[in-house]
JSON list of C-alpha atoms in Angstrom, two decimals:
[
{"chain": "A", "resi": 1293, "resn": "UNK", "atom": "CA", "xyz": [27.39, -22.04, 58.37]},
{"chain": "A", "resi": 1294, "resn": "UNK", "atom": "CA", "xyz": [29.71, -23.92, 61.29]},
{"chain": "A", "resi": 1295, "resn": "UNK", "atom": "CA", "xyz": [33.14, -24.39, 61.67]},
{"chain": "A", "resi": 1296, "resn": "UNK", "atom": "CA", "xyz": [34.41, -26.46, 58.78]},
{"chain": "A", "resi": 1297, "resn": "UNK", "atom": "CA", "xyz": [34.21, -29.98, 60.67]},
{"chain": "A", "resi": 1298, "resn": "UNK", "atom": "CA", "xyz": [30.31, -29.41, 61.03]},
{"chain": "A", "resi": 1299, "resn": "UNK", "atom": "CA", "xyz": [29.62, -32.86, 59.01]},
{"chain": "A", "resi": 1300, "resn": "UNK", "atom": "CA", "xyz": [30.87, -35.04, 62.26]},
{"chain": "A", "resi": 1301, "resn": "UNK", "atom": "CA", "xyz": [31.29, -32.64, 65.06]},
{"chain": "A", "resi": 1302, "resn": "UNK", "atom": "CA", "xyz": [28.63, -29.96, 64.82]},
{"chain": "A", "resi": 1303, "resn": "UNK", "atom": "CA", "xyz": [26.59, -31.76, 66.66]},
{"chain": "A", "resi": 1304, "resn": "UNK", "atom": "CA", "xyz": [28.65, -32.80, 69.42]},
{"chain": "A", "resi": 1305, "resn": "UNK", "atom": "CA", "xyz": [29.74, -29.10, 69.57]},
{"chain": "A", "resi": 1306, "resn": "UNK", "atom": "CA", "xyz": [26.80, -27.87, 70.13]},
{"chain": "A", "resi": 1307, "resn": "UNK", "atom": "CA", "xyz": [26.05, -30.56, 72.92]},
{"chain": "A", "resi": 1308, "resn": "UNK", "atom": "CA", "xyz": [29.44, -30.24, 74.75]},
{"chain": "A", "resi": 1309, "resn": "UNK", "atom": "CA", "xyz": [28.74, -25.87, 74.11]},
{"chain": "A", "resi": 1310, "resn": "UNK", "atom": "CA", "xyz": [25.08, -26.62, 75.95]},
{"chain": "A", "resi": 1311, "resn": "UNK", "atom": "CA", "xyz": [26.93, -29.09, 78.69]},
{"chain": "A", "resi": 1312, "resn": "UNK", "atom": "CA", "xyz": [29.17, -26.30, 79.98]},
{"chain": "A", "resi": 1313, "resn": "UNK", "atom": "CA", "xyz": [27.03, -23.87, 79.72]},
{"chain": "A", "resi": 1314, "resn": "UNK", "atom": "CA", "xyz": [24.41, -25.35, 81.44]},
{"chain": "A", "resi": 1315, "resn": "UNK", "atom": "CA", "xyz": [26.03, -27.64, 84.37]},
{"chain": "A", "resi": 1316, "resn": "UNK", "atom": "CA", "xyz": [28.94, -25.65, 85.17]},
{"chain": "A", "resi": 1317, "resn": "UNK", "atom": "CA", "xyz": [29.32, -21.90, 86.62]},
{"chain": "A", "resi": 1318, "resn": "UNK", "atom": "CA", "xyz": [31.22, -19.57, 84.97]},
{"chain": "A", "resi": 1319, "resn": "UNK", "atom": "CA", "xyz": [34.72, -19.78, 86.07]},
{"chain": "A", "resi": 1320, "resn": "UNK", "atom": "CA", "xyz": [36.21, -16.14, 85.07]},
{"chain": "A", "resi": 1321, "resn": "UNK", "atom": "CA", "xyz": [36.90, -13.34, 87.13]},
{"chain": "A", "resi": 1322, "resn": "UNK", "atom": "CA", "xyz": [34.74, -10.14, 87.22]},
{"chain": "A", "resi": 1323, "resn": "UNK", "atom": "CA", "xyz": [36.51, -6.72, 86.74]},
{"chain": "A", "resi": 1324, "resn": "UNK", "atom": "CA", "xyz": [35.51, -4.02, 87.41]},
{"chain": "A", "resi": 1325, "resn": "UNK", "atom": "CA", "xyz": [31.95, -2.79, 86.13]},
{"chain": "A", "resi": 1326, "resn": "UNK", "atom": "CA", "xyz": [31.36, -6.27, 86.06]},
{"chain": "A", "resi": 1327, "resn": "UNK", "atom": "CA", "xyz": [33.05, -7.61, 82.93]},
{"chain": "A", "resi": 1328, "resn": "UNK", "atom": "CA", "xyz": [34.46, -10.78, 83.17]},
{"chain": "A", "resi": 1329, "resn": "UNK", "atom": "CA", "xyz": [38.08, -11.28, 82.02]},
{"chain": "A", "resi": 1330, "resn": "UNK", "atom": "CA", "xyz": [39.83, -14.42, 81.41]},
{"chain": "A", "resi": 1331, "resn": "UNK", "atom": "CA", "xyz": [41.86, -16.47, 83.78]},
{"chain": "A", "resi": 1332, "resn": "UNK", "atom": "CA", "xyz": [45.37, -17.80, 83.22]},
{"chain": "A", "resi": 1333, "resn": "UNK", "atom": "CA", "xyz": [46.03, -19.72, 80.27]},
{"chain": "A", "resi": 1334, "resn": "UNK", "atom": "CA", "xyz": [43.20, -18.17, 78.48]},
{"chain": "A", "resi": 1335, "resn": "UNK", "atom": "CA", "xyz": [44.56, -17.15, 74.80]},
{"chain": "A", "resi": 1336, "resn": "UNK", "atom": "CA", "xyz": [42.02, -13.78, 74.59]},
{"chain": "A", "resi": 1337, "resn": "UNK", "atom": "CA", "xyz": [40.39, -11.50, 76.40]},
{"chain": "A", "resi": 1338, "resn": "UNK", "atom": "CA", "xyz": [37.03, -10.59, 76.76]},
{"chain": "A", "resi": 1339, "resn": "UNK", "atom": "CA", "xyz": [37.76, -7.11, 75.93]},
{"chain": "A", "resi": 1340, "resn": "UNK", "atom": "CA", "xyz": [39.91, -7.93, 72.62]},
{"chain": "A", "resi": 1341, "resn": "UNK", "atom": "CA", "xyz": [37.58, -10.35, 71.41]},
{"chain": "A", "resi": 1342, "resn": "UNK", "atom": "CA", "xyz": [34.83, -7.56, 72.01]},
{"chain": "A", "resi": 1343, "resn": "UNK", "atom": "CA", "xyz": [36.91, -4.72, 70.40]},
{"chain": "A", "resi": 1344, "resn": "UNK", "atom": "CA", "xyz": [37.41, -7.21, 67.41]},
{"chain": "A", "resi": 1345, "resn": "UNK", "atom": "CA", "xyz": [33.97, -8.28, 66.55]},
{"chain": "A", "resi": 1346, "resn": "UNK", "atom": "CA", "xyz": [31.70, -5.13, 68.10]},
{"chain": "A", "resi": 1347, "resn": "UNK", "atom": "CA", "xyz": [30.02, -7.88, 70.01]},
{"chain": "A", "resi": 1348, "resn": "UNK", "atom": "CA", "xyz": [29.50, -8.07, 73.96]},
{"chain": "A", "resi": 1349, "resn": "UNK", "atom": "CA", "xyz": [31.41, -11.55, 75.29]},
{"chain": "A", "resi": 1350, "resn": "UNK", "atom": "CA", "xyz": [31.56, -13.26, 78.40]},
{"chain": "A", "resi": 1351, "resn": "UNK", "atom": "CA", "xyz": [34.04, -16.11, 79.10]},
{"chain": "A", "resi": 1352, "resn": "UNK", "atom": "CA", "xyz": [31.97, -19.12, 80.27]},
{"chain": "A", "resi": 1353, "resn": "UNK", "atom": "CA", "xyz": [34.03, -21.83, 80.81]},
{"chain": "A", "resi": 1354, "resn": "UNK", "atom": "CA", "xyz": [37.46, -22.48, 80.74]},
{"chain": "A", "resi": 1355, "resn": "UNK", "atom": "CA", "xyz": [38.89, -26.16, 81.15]},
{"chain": "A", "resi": 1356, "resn": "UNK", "atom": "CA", "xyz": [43.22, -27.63, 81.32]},
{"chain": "A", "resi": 1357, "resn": "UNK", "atom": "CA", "xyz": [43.49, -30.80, 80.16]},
{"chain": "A", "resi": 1358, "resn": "UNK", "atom": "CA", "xyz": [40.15, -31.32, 78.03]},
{"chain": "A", "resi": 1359, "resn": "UNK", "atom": "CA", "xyz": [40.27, -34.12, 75.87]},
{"chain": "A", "resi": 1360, "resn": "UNK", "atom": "CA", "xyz": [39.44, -32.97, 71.89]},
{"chain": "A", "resi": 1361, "resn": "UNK", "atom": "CA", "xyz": [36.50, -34.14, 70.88]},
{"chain": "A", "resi": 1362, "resn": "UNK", "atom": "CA", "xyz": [37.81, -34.58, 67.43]},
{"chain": "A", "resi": 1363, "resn": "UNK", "atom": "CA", "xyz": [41.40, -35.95, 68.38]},
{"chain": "A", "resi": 1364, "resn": "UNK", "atom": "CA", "xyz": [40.70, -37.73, 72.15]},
{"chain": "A", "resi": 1365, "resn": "UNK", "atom": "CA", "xyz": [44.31, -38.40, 72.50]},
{"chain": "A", "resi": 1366, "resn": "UNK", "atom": "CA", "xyz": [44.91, -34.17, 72.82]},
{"chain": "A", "resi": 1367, "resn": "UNK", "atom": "CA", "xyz": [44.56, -32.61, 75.65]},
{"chain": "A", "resi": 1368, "resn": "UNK", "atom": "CA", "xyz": [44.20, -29.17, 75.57]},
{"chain": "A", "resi": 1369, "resn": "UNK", "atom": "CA", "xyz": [43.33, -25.63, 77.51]},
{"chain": "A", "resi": 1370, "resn": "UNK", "atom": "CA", "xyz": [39.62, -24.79, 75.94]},
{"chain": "A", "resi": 1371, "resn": "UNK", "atom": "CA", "xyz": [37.93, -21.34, 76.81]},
{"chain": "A", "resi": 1372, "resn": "UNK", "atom": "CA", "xyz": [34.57, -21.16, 75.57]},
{"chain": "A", "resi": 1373, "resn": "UNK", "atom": "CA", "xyz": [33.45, -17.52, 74.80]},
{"chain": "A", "resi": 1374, "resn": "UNK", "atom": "CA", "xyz": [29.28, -16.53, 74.44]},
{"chain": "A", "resi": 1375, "resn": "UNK", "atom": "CA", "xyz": [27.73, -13.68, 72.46]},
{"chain": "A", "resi": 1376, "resn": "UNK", "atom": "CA", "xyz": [24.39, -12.76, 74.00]},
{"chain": "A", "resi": 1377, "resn": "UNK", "atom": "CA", "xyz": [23.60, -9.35, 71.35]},
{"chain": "A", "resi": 1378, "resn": "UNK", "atom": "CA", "xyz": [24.20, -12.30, 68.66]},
{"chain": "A", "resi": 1379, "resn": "UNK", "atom": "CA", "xyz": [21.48, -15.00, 69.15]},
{"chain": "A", "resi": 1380, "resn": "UNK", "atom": "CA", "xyz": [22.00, -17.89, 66.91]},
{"chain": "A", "resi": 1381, "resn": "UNK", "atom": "CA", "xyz": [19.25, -20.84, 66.02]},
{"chain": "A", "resi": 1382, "resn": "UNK", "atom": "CA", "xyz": [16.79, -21.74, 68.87]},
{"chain": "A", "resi": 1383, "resn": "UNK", "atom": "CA", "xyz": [17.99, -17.94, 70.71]},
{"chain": "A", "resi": 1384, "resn": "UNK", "atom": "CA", "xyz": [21.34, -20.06, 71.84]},
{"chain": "A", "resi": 1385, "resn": "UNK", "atom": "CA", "xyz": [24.30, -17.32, 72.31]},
{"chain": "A", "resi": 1386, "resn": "UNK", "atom": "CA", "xyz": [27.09, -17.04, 69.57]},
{"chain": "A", "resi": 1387, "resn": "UNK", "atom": "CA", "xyz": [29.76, -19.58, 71.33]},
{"chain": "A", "resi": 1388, "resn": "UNK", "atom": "CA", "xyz": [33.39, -18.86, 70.18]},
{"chain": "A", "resi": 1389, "resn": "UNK", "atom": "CA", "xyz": [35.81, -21.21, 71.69]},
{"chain": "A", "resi": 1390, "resn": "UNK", "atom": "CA", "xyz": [39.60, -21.70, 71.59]},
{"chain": "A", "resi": 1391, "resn": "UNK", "atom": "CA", "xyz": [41.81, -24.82, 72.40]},
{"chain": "A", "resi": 1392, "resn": "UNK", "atom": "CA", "xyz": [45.26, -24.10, 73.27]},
{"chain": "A", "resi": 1393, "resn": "UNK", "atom": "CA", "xyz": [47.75, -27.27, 72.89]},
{"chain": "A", "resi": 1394, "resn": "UNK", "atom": "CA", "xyz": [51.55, -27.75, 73.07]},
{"chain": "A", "resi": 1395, "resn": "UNK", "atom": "CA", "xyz": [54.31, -29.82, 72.50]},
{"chain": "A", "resi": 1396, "resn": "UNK", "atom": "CA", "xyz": [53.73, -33.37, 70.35]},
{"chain": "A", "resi": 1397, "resn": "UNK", "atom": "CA", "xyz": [49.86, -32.14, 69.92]},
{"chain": "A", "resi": 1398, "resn": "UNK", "atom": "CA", "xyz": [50.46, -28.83, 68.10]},
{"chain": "A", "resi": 1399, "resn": "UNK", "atom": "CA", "xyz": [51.12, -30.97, 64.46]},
{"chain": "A", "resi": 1400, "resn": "UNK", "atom": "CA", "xyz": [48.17, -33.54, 65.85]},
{"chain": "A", "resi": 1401, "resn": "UNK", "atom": "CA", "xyz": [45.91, -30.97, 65.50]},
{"chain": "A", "resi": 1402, "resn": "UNK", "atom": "CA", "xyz": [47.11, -28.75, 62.73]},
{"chain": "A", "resi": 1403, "resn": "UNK", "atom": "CA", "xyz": [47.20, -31.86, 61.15]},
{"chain": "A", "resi": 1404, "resn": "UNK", "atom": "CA", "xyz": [43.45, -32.58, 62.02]},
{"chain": "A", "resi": 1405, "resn": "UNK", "atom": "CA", "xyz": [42.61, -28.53, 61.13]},
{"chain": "A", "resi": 1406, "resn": "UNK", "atom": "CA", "xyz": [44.19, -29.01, 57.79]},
{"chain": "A", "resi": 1407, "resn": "UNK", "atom": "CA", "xyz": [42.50, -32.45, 56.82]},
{"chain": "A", "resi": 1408, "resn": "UNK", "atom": "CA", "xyz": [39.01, -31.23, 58.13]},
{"chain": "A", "resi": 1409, "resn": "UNK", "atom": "CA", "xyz": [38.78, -28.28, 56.08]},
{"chain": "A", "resi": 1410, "resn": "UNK", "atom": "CA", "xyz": [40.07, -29.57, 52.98]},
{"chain": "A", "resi": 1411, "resn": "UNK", "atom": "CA", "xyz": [38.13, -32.98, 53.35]},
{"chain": "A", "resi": 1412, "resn": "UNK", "atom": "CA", "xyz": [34.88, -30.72, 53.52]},
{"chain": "A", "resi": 1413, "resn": "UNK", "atom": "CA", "xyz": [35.67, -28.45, 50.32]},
{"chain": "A", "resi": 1414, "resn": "UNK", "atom": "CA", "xyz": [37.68, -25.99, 52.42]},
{"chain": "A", "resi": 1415, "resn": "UNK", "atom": "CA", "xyz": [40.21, -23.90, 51.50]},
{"chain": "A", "resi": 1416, "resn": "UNK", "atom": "CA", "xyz": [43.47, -23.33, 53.94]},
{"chain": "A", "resi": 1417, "resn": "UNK", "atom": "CA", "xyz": [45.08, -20.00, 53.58]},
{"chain": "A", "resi": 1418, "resn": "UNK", "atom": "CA", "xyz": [46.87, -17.57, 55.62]},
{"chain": "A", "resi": 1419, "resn": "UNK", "atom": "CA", "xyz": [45.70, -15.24, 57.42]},
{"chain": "A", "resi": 1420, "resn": "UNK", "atom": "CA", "xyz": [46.67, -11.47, 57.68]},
{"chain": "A", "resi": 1421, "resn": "UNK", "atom": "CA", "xyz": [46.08, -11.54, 61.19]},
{"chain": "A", "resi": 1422, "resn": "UNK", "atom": "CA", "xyz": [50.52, -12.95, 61.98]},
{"chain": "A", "resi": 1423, "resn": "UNK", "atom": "CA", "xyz": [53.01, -15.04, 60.74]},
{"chain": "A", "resi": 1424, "resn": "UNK", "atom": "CA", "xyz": [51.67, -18.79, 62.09]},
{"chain": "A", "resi": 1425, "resn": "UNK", "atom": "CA", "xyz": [48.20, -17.64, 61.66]},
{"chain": "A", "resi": 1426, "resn": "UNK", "atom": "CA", "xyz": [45.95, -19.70, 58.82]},
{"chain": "A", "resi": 1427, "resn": "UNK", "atom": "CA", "xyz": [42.61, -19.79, 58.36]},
{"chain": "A", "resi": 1428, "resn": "UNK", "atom": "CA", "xyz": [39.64, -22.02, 56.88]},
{"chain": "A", "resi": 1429, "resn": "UNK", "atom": "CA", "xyz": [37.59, -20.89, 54.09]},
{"chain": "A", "resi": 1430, "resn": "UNK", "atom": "CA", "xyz": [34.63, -22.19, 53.03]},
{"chain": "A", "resi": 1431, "resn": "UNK", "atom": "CA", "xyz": [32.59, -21.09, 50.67]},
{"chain": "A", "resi": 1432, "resn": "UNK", "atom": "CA", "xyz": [33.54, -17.39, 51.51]},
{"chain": "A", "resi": 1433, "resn": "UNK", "atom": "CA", "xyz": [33.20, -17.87, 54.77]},
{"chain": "A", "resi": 1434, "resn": "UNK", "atom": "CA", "xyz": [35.69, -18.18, 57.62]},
{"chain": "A", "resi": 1435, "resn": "UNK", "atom": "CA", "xyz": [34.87, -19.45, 61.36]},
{"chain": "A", "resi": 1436, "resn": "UNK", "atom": "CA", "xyz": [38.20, -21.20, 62.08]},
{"chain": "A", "resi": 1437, "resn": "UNK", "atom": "CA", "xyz": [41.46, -20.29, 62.37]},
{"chain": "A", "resi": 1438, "resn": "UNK", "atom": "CA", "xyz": [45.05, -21.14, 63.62]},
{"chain": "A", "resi": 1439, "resn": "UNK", "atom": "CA", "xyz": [47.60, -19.57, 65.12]},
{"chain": "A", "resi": 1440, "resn": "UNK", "atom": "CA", "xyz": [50.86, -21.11, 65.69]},
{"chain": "A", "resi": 1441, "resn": "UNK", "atom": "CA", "xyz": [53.93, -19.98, 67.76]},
{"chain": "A", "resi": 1442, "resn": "UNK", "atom": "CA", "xyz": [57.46, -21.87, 68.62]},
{"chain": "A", "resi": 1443, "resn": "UNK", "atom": "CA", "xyz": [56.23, -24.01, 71.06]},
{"chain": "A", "resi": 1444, "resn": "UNK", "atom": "CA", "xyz": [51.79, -23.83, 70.95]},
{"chain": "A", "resi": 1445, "resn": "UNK", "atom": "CA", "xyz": [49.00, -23.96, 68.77]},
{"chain": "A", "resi": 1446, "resn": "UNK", "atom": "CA", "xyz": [45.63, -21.98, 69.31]},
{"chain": "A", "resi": 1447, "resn": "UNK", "atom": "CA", "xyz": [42.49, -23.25, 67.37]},
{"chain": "A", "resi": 1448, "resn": "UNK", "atom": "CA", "xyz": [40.06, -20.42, 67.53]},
{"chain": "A", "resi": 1449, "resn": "UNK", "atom": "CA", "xyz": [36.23, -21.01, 65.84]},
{"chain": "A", "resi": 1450, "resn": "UNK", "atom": "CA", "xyz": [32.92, -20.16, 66.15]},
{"chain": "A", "resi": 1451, "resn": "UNK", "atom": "CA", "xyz": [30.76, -23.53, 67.68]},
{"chain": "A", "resi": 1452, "resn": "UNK", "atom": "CA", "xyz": [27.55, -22.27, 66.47]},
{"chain": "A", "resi": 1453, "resn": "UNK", "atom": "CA", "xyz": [27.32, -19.62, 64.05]},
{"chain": "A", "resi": 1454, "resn": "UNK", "atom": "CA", "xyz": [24.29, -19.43, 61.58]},
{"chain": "A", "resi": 1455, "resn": "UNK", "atom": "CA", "xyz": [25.26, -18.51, 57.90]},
{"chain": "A", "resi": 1456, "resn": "UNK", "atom": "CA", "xyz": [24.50, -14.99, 58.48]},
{"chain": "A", "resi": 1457, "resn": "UNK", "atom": "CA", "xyz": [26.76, -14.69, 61.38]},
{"chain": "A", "resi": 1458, "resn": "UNK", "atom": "CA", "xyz": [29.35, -16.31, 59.42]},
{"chain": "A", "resi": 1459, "resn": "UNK", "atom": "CA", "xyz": [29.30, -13.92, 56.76]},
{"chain": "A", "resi": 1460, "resn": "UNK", "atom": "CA", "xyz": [29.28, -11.48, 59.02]},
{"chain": "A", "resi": 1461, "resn": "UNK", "atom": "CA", "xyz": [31.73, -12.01, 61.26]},
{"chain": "A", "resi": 1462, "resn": "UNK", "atom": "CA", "xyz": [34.45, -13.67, 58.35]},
{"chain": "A", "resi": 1463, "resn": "UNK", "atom": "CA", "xyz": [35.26, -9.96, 57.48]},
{"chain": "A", "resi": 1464, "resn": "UNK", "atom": "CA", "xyz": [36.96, -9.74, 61.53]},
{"chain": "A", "resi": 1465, "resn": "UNK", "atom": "CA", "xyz": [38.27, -13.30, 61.74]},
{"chain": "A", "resi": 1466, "resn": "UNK", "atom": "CA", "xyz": [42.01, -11.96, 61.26]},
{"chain": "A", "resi": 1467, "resn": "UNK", "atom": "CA", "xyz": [41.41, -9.45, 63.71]},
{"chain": "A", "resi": 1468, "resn": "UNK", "atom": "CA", "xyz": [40.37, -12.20, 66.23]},
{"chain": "A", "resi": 1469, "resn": "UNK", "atom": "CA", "xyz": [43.05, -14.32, 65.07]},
{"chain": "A", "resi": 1470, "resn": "UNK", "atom": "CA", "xyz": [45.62, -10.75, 65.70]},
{"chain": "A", "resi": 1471, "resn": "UNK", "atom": "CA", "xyz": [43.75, -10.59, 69.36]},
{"chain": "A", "resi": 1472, "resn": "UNK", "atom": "CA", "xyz": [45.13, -14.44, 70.39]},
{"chain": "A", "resi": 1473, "resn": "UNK", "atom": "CA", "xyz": [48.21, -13.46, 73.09]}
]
């Protein structure tokens, strides 16, 4: 099970995920014992996403001004999170990423969130995670999520995971969502 726009951007996901994995070094910074933490503009850490899920994650990438993939006009701050201790098809790394947007693009892409998981049998709700924070559900599952304050708009889901992961891992969603500073 994917993120609830899997039907057109799955797919590209996965390809941009394997892109900046691949061709770019890792741009965080190590503390110490050799964890890396996120850099500025980064909505979680390594060590609350960790504490949320009881997984092991490593900031990969983190890009300002990345065009959506889904909305090209957006331009957003996108930190892309891996999971090695939670291998997903073909041994890839659970990706989690999160794009950060502000101003005129917050209702763009709530907008976009909303219409994607509804057009795809999804559910919005709220989630108990803050007031601003909604999430996707589909089919029981949850791998999206929003959380909105005055002035930005954090989209956090899982790129990758398999259904089992997804089950998984929808049980902690509004603690990741609760983690987003």
């Amino acid at each position: 099970m994917t993120r609830p726009t899997a039907a057109r951007a799955y797919m590209l996901g996965l390809a941009i995920a394997a892109v900046l994995l691949a061709a770019c070094k890792p741009q965080a910074e190590t503390a110490k014992g050799g964890n890396p933490k996120p850099t500025g503009g980064c909505s979680l850490t390594v060590e609350e996403l960790s504490k949320a899920t009881s997984l092991s994650w490593e900031l990969k990438e983190k890009r300002d001004d990345h065009p959506l993939e889904t909305l090209e006009s957006v331009k957003a701050s996108v930190c892309l999170y891996t999971a090695a201790d939670a291998p997903q098809a073909g041994s890839d790394p659970l990706v989690l990423r999160t794009d950060t947007v502000g101003g005129k693009d917050v209702a763009a892409v709530r907008q976009e969130f909303t219409e994607s998981c509804t057009g795809y049998d999804g559910k919005v709700r709220e989630s108990a995670a803050a007031a601003g924070a909604v999430v996707c559900d589909r089919d029981g599952a949850v791998v999206e999520g929003l959380v909105e304050s005055v002035d930005r708009l954090v989209n956090v889901y899982f790129v990758n995971a398999d259904e089992t992961t997804a089950t998984k891992l929808t049980k902690k969603f509004d603690a990741i969502l609760t983690a987003v500073r």
